[in-house]
CSV table of C-alpha atoms in Angstrom, one decimal:
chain,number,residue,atom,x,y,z
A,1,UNK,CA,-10.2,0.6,32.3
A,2,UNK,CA,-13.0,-1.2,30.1
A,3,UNK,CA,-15.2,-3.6,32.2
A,4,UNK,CA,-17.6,-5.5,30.4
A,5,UNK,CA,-20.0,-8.0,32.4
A,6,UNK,CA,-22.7,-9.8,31.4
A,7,UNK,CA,-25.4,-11.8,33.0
A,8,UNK,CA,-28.7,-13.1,32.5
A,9,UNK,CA,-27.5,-16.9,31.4
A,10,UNK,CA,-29.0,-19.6,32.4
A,11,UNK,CA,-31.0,-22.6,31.5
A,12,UNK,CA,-34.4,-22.5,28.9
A,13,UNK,CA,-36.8,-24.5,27.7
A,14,UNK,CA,-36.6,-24.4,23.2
A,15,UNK,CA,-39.1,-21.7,22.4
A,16,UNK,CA,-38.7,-19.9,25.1
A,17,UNK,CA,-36.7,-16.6,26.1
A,18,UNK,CA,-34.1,-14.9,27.7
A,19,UNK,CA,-32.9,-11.4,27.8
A,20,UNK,CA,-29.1,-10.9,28.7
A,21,UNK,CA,-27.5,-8.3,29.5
A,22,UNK,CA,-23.9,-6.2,29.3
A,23,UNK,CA,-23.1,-4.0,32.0
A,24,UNK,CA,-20.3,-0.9,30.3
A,25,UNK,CA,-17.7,0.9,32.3
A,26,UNK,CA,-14.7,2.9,31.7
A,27,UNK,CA,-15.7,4.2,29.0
A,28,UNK,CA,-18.6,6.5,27.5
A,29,UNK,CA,-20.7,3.9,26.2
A,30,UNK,CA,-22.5,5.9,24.2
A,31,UNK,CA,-19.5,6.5,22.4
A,32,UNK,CA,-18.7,3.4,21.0
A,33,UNK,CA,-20.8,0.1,18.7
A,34,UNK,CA,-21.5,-2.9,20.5
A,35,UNK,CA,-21.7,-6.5,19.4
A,36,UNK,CA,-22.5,-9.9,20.8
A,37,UNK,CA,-20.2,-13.0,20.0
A,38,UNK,CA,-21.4,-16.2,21.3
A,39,UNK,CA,-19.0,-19.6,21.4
A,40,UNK,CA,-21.3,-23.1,21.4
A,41,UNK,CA,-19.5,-25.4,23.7
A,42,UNK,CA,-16.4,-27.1,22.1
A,43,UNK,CA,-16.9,-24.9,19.1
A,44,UNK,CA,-15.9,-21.6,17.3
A,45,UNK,CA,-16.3,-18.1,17.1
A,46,UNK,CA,-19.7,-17.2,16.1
A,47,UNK,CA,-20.6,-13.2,15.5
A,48,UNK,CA,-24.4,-12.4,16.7
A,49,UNK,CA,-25.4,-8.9,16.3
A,50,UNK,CA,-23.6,-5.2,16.5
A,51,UNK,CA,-25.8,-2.0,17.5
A,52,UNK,CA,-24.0,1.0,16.1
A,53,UNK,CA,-22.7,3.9,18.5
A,54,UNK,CA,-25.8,6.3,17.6
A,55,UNK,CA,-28.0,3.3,17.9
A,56,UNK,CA,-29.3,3.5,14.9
A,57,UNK,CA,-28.7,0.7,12.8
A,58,UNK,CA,-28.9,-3.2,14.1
A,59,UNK,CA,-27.2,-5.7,12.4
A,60,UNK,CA,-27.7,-9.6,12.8
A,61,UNK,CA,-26.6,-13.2,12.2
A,62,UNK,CA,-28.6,-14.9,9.6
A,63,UNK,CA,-29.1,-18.1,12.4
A,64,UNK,CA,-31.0,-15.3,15.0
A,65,UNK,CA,-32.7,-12.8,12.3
A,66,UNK,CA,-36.1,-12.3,13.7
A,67,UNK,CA,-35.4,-14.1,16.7
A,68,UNK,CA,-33.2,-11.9,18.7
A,69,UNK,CA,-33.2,-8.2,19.6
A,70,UNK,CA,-30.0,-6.0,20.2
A,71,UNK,CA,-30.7,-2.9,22.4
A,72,UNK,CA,-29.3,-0.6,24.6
A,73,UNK,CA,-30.2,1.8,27.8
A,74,UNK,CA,-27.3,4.7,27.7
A,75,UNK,CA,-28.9,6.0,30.7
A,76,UNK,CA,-27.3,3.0,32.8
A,77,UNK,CA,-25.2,2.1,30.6
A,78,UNK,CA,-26.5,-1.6,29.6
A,79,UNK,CA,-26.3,-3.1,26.7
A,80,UNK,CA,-29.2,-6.1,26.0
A,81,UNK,CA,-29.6,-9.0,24.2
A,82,UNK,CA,-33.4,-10.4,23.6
A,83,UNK,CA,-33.5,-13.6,22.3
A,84,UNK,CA,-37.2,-15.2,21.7
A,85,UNK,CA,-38.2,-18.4,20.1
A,86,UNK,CA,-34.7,-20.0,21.6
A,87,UNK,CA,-33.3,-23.7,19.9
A,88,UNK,CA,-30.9,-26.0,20.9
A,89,UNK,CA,-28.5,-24.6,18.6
A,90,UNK,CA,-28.5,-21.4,20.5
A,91,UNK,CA,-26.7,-22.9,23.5
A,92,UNK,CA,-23.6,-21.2,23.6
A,93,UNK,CA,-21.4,-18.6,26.2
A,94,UNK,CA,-22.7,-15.2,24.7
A,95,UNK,CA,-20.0,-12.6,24.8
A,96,UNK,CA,-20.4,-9.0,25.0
A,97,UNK,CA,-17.7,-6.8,22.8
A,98,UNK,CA,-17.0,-3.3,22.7
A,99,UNK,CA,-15.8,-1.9,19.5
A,100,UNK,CA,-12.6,-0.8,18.3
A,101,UNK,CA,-13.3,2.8,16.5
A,102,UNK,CA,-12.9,6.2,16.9
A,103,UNK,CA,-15.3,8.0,19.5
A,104,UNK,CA,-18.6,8.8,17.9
A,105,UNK,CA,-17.6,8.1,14.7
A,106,UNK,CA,-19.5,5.5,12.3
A,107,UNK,CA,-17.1,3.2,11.4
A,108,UNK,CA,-17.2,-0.5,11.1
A,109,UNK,CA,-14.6,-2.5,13.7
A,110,UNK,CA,-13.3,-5.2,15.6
A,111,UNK,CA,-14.2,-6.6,19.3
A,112,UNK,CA,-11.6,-5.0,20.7
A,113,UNK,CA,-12.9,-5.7,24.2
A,114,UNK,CA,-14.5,-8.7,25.8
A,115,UNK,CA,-16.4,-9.8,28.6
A,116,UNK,CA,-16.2,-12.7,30.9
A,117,UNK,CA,-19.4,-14.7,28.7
A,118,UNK,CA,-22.7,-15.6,30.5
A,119,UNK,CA,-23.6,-19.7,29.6
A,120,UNK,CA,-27.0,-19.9,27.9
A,121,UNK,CA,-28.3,-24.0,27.9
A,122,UNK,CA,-31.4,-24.3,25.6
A,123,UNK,CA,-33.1,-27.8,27.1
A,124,UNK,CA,-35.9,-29.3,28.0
B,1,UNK,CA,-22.3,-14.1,3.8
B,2,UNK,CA,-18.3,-14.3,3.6
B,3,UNK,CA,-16.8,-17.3,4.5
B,4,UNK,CA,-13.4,-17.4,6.2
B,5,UNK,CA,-11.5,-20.9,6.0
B,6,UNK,CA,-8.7,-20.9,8.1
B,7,UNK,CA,-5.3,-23.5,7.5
B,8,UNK,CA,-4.0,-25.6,8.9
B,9,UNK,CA,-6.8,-26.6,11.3
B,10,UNK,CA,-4.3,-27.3,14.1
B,11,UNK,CA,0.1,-26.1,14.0
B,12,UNK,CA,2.2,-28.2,16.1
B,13,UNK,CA,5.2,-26.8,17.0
B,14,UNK,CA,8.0,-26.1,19.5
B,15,UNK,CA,8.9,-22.6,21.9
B,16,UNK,CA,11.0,-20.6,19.6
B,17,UNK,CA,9.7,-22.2,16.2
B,18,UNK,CA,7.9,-19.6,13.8
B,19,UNK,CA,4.6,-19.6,12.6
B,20,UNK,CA,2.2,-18.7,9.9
B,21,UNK,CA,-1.4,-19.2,10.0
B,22,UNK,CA,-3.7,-18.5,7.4
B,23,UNK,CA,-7.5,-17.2,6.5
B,24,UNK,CA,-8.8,-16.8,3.0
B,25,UNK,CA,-11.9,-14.8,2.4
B,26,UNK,CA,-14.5,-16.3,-0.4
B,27,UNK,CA,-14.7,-12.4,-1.3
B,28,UNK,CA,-12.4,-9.8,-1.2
B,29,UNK,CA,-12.5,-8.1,2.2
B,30,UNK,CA,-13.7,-4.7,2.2
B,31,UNK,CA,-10.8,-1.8,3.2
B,32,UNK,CA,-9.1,-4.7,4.7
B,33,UNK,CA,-11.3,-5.1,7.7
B,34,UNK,CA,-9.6,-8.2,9.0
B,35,UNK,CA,-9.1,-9.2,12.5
B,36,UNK,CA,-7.0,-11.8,14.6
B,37,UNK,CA,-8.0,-13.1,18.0
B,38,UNK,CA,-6.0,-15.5,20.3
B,39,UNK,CA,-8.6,-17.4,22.9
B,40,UNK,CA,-6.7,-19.9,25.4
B,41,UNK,CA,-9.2,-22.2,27.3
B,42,UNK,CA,-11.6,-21.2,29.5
B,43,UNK,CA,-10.7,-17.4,28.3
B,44,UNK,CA,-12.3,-15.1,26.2
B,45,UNK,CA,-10.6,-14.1,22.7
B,46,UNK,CA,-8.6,-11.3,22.8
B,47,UNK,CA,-8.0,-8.8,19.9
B,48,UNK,CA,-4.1,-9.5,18.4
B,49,UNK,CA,-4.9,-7.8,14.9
B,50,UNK,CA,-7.2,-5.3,13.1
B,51,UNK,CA,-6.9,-3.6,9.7
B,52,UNK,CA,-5.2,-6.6,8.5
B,53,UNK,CA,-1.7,-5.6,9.9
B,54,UNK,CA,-2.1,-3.1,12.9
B,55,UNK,CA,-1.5,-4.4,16.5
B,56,UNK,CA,-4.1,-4.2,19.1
B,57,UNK,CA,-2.8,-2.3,22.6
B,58,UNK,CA,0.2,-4.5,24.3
B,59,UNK,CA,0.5,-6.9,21.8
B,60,UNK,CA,4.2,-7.9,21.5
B,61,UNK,CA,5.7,-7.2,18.4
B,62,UNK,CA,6.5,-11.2,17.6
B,63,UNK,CA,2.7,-10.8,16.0
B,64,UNK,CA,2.1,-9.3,12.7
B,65,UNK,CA,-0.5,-9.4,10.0
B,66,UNK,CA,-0.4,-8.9,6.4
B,67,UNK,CA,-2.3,-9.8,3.4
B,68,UNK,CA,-5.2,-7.7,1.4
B,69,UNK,CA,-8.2,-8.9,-0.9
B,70,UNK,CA,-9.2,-12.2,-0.2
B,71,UNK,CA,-6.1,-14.1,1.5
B,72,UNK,CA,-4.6,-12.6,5.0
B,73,UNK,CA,-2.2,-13.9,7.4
B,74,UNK,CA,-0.8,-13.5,11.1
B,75,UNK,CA,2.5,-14.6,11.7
B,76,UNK,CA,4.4,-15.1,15.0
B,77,UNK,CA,8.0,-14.6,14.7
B,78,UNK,CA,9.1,-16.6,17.7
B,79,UNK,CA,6.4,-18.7,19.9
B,80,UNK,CA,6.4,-18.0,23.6
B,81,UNK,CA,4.9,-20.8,25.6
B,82,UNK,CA,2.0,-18.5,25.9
B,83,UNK,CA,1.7,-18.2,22.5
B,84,UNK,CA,-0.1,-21.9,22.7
B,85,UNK,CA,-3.5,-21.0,22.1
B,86,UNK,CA,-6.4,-20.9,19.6
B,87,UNK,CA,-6.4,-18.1,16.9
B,88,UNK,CA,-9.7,-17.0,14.9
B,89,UNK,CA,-10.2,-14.3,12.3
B,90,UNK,CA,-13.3,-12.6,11.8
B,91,UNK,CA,-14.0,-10.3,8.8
B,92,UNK,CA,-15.8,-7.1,9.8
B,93,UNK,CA,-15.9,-5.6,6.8
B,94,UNK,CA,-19.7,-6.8,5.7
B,95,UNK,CA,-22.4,-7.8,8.0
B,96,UNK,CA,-22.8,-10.6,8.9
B,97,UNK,CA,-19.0,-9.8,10.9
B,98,UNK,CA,-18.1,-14.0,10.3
B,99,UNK,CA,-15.3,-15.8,11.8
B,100,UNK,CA,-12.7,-18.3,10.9
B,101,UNK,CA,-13.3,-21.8,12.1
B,102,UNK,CA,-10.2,-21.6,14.2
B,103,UNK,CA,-6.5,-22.9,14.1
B,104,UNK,CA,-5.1,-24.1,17.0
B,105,UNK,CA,-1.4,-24.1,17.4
B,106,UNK,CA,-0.3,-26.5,20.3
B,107,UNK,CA,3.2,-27.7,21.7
B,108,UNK,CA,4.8,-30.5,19.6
């Protein structure tokens, strides 16, 4: 079955950075687009960034444009999350989501499955 | 960016009630690319509804989704006590893939 576990949370300074990361199973990763969801404390649903299944095309929030970097390594099957230049606002439990398409096909789709979340706290 | 607004912010009913939450789009949603989530505390979301009205594996058929254009809706037919939770929909139709603010349907 799909497992999808993430790590690399923890607690940063603002302006600093922190690379998270998505470990894939149960599935041919390459197969498949990948997003990150993150959830502030006490709040919402907020969508972060989808990498398609090719790997080609990166899409992104407009609150971590230029700040974060989605990526992959199919060889391990990992999927990354760089975020520089982090703010307070960034705080949040950042979700990793496979998505819901055909195999190898470039389609747009839902999070159709989730991780556990790893907490990021952005304080000084 | 499209904005979902979800109503009513929160649903209080009873086990066996029905109930009908909402999302309206500020733009029409592209090939109907709507989804519905149900996240219960200290879980993550988990996928209910996609294409507007088609059911995600397992989900019991007391959840359905309809709508098109710019207004969508999930209904459940008859709550289950697990049924108390937080429901979201996302649009993921047009990056940036944006979510509802949330309704949260709790136990009158």
């Amino acid at each position: 079955q799909v497992q999808l576990v993430e790590s690399g949370g923890g607690v940063v300074q603002p302006g600093g950075s922190l690379r998270l990361s998505c470990s894939a199973s149960g599935f041919t990763f390459s197969f498949f687009p990948m997003h990150w969801v993150r959830q502030a404390p006490g709040r919402g649903l907020e969508w972060v960034s989808v990498l398609s299944y090719d790997g080609n095309t990166k899409n992104y929030a407009d609150s971590v444009k230029g700040r974060f970097t989605i990526s992959r390594d199919t060889s391990n099957n990992t999927l990354y999350l760089q975020m520089n230049s982090l703010r307070a606002e960034d705080t949040a439990v950042y979700y990793c989501t496979k998505g819901l398409t055909p195999p190898r096909v470039l389609v747009n789709g839902p999070a159709g499955n989730w991780g556990q979340g790893t907490l990021v706290t952005v304080s000084s | 960016e499209i904005v979902l607004t979800q109503s009513p912010g929160t649903l209080s009913l009873s086990p066996g009630e029905g109930a009908t939450l909402s999302c309206m789009a500020s733009q029409s949603i592209s090939s109907s690319y709507i989804a519905w989530y149900q996240q219960k505390p200290g879980q993550a979301p988990r996928l209910l509804i996609f294409g507007a009205s088609s059911r995600a594996a397992g989900i019991p058929d007391r959840f359905s989704g309809s709508g098109s254009g710019t207004d969508f809706t999930i209904t459940i037919s008859r709550l289950e006590p697990e049924d108390f939770a937080v429901y979201y929909c996302q649009q993921y139709g047009t990056s940036p893939y944006t979510f509802g603010q949330g309704t949260k349907v709790e136990i009158k």
